[in-house]
Coordinates of C-alpha atoms in Angstrom, one line a residue:
X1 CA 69.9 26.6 20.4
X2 CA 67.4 29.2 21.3
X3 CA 68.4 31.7 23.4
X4 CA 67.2 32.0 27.1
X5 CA 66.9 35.5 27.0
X6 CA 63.3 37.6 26.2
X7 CA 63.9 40.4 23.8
X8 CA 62.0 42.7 25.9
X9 CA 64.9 41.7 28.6
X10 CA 67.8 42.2 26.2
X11 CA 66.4 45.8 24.8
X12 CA 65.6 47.0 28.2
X13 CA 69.4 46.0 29.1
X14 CA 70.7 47.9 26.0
X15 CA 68.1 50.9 26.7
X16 CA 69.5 51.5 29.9
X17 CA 73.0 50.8 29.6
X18 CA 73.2 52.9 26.4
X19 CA 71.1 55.7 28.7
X20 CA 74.3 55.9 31.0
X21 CA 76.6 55.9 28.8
X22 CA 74.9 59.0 27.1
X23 CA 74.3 60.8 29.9
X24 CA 77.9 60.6 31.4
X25 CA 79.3 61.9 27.8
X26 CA 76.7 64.8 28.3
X27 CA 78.2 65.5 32.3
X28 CA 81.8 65.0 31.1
X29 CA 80.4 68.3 28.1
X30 CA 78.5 70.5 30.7
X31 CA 81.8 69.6 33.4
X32 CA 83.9 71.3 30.9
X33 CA 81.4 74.2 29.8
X34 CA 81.8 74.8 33.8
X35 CA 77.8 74.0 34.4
X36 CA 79.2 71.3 37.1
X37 CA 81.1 71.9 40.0
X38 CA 83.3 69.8 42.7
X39 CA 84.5 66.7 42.3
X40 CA 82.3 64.5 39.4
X41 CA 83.2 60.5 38.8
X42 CA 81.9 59.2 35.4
X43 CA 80.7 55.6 34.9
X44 CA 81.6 55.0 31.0
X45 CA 82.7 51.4 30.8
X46 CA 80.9 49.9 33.9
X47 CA 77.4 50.0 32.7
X48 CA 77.1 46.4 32.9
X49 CA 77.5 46.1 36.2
X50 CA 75.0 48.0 37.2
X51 CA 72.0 47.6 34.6
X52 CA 72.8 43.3 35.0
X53 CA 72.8 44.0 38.8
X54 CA 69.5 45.8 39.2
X55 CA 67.5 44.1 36.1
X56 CA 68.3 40.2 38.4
X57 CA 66.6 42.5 41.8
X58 CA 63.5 43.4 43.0
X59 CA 62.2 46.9 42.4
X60 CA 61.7 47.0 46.4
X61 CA 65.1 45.9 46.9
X62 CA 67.4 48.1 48.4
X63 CA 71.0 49.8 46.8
X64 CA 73.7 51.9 47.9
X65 CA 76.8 52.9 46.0
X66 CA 80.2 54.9 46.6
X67 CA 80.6 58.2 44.9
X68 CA 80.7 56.9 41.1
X69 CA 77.1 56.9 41.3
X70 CA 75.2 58.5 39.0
X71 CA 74.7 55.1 36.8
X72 CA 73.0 53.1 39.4
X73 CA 69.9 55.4 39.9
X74 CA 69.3 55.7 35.9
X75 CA 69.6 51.8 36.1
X76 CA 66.6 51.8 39.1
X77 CA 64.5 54.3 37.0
X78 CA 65.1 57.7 38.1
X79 CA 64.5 60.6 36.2
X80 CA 67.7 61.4 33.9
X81 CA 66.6 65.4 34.6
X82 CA 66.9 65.7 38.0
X83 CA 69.6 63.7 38.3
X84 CA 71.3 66.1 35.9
X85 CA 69.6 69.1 37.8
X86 CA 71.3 67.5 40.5
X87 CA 74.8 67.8 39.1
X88 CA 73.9 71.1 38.1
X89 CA 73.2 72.0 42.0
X90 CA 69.8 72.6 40.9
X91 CA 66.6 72.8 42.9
X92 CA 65.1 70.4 41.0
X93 CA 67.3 67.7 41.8
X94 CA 66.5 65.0 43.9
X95 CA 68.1 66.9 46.6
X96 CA 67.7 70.4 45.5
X97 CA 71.2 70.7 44.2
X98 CA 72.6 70.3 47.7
X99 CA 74.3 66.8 47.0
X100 CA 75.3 67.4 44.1
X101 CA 77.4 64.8 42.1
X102 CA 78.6 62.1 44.8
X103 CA 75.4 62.2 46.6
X104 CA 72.2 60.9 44.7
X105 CA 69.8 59.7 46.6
X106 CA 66.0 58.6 45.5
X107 CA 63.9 56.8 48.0
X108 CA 61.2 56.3 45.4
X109 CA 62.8 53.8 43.6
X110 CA 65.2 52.0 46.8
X111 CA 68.5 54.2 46.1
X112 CA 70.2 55.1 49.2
X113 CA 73.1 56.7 48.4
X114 CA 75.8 58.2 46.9
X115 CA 78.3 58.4 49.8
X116 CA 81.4 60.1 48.9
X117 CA 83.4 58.7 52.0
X118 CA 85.2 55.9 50.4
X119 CA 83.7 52.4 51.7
X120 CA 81.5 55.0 53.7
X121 CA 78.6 52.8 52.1
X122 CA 79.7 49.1 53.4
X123 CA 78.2 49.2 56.7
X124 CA 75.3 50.9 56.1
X125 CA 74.1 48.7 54.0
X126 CA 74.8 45.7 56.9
X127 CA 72.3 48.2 58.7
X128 CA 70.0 48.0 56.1
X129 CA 70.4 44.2 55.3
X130 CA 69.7 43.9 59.6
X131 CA 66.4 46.2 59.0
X132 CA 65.0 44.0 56.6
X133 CA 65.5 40.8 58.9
X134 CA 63.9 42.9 62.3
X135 CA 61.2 43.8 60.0
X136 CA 60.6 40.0 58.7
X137 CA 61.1 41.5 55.2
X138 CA 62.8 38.8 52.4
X139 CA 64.0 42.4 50.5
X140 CA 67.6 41.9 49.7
X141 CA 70.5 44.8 50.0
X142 CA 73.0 45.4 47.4
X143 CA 76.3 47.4 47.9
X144 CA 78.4 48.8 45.3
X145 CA 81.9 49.7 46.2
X146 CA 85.3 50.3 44.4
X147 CA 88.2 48.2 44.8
X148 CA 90.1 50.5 46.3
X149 CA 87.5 50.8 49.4
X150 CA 88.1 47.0 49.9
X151 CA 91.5 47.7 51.7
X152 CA 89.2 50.5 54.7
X153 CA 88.9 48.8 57.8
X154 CA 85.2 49.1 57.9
X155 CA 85.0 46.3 54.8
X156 CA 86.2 43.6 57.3
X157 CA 84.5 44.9 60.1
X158 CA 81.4 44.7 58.5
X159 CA 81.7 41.2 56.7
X160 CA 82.5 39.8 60.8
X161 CA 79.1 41.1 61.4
X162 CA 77.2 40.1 58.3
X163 CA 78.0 36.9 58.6
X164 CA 77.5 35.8 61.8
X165 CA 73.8 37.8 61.2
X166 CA 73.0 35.6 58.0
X167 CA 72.6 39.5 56.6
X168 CA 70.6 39.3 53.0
X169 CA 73.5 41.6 51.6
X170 CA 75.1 41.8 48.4
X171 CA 78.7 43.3 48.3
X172 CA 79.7 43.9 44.9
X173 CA 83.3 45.4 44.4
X174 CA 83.5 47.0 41.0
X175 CA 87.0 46.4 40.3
X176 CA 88.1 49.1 37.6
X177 CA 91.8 48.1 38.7
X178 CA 92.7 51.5 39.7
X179 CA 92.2 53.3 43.3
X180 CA 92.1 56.8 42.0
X181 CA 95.6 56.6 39.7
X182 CA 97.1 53.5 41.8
X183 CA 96.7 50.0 40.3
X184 CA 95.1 47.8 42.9
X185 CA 97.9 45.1 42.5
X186 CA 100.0 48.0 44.2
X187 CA 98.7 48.4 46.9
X188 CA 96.9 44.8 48.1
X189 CA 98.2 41.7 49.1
X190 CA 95.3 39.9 47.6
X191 CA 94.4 41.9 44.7
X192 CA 91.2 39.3 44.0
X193 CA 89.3 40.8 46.6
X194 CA 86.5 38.2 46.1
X195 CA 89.1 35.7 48.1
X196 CA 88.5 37.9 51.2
X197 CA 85.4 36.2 51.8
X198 CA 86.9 32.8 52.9
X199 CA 88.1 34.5 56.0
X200 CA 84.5 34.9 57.1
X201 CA 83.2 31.7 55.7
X202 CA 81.3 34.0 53.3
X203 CA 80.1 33.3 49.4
X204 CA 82.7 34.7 47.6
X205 CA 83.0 34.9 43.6
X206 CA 84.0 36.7 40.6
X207 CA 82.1 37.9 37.4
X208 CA 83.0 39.5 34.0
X209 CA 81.9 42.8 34.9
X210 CA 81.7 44.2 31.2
X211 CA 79.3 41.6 30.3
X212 CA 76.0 42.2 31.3
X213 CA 74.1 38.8 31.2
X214 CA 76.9 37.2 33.3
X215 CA 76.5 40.2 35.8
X216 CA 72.8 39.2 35.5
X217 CA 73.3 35.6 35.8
X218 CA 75.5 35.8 39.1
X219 CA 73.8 38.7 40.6
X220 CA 70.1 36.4 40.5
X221 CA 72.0 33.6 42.1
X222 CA 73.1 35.5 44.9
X223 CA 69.9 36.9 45.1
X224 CA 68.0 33.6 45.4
X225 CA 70.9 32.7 47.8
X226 CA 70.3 35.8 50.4
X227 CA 66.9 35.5 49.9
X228 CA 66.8 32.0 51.0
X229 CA 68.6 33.3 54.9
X230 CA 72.0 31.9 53.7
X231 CA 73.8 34.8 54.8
X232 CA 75.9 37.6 52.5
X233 CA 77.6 37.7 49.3
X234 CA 80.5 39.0 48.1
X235 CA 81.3 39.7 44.5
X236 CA 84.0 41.0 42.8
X237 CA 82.8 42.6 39.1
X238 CA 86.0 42.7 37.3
X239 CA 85.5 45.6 34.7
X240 CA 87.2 48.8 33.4
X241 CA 86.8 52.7 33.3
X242 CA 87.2 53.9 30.0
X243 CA 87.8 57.6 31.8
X244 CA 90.0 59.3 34.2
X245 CA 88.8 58.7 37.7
X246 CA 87.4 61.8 37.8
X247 CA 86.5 64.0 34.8
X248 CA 89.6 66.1 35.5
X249 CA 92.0 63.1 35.5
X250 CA 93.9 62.7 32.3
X251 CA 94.9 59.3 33.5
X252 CA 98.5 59.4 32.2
X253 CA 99.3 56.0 34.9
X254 CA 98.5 53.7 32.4
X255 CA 99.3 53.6 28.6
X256 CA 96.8 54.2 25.5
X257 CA 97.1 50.5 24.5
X258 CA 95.5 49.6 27.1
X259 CA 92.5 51.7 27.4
X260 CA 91.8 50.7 23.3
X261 CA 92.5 46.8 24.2
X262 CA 90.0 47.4 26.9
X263 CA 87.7 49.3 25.0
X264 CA 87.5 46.0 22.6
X265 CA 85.9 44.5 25.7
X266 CA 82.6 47.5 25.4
X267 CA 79.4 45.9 27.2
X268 CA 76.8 47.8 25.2
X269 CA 77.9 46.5 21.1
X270 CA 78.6 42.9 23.1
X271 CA 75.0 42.7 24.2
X272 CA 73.6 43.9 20.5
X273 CA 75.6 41.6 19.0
X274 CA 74.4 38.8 21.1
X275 CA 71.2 40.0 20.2
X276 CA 71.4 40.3 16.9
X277 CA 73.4 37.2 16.3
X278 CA 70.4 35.3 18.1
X279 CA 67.6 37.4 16.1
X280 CA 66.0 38.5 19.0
X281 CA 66.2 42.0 17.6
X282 CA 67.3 44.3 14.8
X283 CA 69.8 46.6 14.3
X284 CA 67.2 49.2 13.6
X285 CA 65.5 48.4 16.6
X286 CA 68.7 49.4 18.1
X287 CA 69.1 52.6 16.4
X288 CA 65.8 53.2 17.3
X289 CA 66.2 53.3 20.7
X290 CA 69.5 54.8 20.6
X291 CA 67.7 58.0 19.4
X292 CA 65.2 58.0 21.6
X293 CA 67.8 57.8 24.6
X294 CA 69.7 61.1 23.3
X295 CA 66.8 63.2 22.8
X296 CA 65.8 62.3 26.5
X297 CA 69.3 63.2 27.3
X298 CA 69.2 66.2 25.5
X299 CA 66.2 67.4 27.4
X300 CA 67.5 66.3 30.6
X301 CA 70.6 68.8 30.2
X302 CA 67.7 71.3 29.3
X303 CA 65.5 70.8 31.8
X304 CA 68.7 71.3 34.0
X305 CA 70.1 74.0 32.4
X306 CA 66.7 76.0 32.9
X307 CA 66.2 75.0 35.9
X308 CA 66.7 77.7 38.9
X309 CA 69.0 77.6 41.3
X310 CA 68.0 77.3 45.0
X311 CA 67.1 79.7 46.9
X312 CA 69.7 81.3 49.7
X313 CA 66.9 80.1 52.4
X314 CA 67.7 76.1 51.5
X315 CA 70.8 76.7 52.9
X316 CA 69.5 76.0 56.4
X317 CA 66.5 73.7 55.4
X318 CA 66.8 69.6 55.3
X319 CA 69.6 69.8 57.9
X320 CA 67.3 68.1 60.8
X321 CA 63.9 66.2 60.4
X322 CA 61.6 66.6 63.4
X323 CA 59.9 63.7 64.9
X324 CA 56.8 62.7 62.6
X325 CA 58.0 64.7 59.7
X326 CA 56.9 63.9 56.3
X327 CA 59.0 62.9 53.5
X328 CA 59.8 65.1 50.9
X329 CA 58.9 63.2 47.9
X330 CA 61.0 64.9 44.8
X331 CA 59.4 63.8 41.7
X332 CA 55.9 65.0 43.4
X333 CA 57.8 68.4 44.7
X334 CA 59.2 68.9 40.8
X335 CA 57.3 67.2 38.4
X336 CA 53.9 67.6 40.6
X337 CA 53.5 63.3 39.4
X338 CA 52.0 61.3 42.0
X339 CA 54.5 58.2 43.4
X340 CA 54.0 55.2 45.1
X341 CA 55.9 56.3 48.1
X342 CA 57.8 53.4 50.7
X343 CA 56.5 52.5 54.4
X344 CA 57.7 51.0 56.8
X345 CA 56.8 49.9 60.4
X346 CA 57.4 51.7 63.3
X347 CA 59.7 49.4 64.9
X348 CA 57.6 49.6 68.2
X349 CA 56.1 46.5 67.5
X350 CA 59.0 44.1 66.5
X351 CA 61.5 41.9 67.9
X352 CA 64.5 40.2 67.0
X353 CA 63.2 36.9 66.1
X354 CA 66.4 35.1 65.9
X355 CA 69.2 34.1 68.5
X356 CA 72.2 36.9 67.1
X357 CA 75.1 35.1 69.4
X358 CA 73.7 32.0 70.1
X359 CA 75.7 30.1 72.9
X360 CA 75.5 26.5 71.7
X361 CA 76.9 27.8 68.3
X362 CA 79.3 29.4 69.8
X363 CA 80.4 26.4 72.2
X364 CA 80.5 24.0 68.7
X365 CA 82.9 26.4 66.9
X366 CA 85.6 27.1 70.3
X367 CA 85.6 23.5 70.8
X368 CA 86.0 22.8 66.9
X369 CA 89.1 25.5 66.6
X370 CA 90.6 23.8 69.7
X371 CA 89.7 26.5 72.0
X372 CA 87.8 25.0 74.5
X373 CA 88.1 20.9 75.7

């Protein structure tokens, strides 16, 4: 049976996920050469759950992650330098070296953070999801998250809200199984946080977050799903860090056996094998490309390395934007290349065009529960 996959789909997967996984050996090198400093989360072993997330979106969707973030802008398409000159504390990262690690952020192509307060993320993106329904938009939000974020009150909070909304949001808990060095079963009572949704009559559901076509598969059902006013998602992407949780954790709470059984469960050879196995492309194809990804690598920790630093005067700059302030577009500011730049209306002119409590709902469901007679 043929598969139901294009080749130029399966190649861009592989391109992209094998792009992360590069770069986030080269950050883990330049961490230890003392190029990078502060705190620094690495994303090797998770690529599948962002590259099958953002290859079933729109590229006018919107995203937002925690503070392991510096896989899901590659995965949207933004350039590997800056976000290394980012890491760097550059000024020619995306923020000018003032986010640094835990705080990417690229407009241009819908990323919104990088937030390095855990679950900080959650209900922003509710906010977001709400924007795009004032604004009659049919965009849909997705929100990466870890597991451990999934026990902060602001997770259930937020869910309450997005529900009764009909919010076109996507929740997606990467579930690595550890909350910094604490295995989730530890510390929750209901460790399958995709269960949580039942208490908000909310979509719930689990994937195989180290395969990348299932992550695609699930994440373009939801997508059709939000898209279609049916209210929020929540998934629960079971997958694996193959690192410590942060580049200076040795990760001595759980034993070498496991880490090597997980790593028999790698994303990127389990999509080129699929792909080989289904002769939609060639191992030389692959080694092709796998080339190509570390020289562009390569000159992204050059272009960051030799890259200045900022200057003592962008200490106090970006701090507050005055009324009718332009952007500050950062591929046009660094690489002088022109970009299709977001806009959005004013606000002025809408309305909410939909009932947010309405009454006679609200009468059904007291007298259904028993409240009211």
């Amino acid at each position: 049976m043929a598969s139901k996959y294009s080749k130029d789909l399966l190649l861009t997967m592989h391109r992209k996920m094998y792009l992360i996984r590069r770069f986030e050996e080269r950050t883990d090198q330049a961490y230890k050469q003392q190029k990078i400093a502060g705190f620094c989360h690495l994303y090797i072993g998770q690529e599948a759950v962002a590259v099958g997330t953002n290859e079933a979106l729109r590229p006018d969707d919107y995203m937002l992650s925690g503070y392991r973030d510096h896989g899901q802008p590659l995965a949207r398409g933004s350039d590997a330098g800056m976000v290394m000159a980012e890491l760097f504390g550059r000024g020619t990262g995306y923020s000018k070296g003032k986010g640094g690690s835990m705080h990417i952020f690229d407009i241009e192509h819908h990323f919104y953070g990088g937030y390095g307060i855990v679950g900080g993320q959650i209900p922003l993106a509710a906010g977001m999801a709400f924007a795009s329904r004032y604004r009659n938009e049919d965009r849909v939000t997705v929100c990466f998250f870890g597991d451990a974020a999934a026990n902060q009150g602001a997770f259930h909070e937020t869910f309450n809200m997005a529900v009764k909304w009909k919010l076109p949001v996507i929740y997606i808990c990467e579930n690595n199984r550890y909350g910094m060095g604490t295995a989730i079963g530890r510390v929750s009572a209901e460790p399958e946080i995709y269960k949580r949704a039942s208490a908000y009559k909310m979509r719930g559901e689990a994937v195989d977050g180290m395969d990348c076509l299932k992550m695609y598969e699930a994440v373009k059902d939801a997508v059709e799903y939000c898209r279609a006013g049916k209210g929020p998602v929540l998934m629960e992407a079971n997958t694996y860090r193959f690192r410590g949780h942060s580049v200076v954790d040795p990760a001595v709470y759980r034993s070498k056996d496991e880490v090597e059984h997980e790593r028999k469960n790698d994303p990127i050879p389990k999509l080129k094998e699929y792909a080989i196995k289904n002769k939609l492309a060639t191992e030389a194809e692959f080694d092709a490309i796998d080339e190509e990804i570390k020289a562009q690598v390569d000159a992204a920790v050059k272009f960051a390395d030799e890259s200045p630093e900022p200057s003592l005067e962008e200490l106090w700059r970006d701090t507050i934007v005055e009324p009718g302030e332009e952007d500050v577009r950062p591929r046009e500011r660094v690489l002088g290349t022109k970009v299709k730049w977001p806009s959005y209306p004013s606000g002025q002119e809408l309305k909410v065009t939909w009932d947010l409590e309405p009454r006679q709902q609200a009468e059904r469901e007291d007298k259904k529960a028993g409240l009211a007679r």
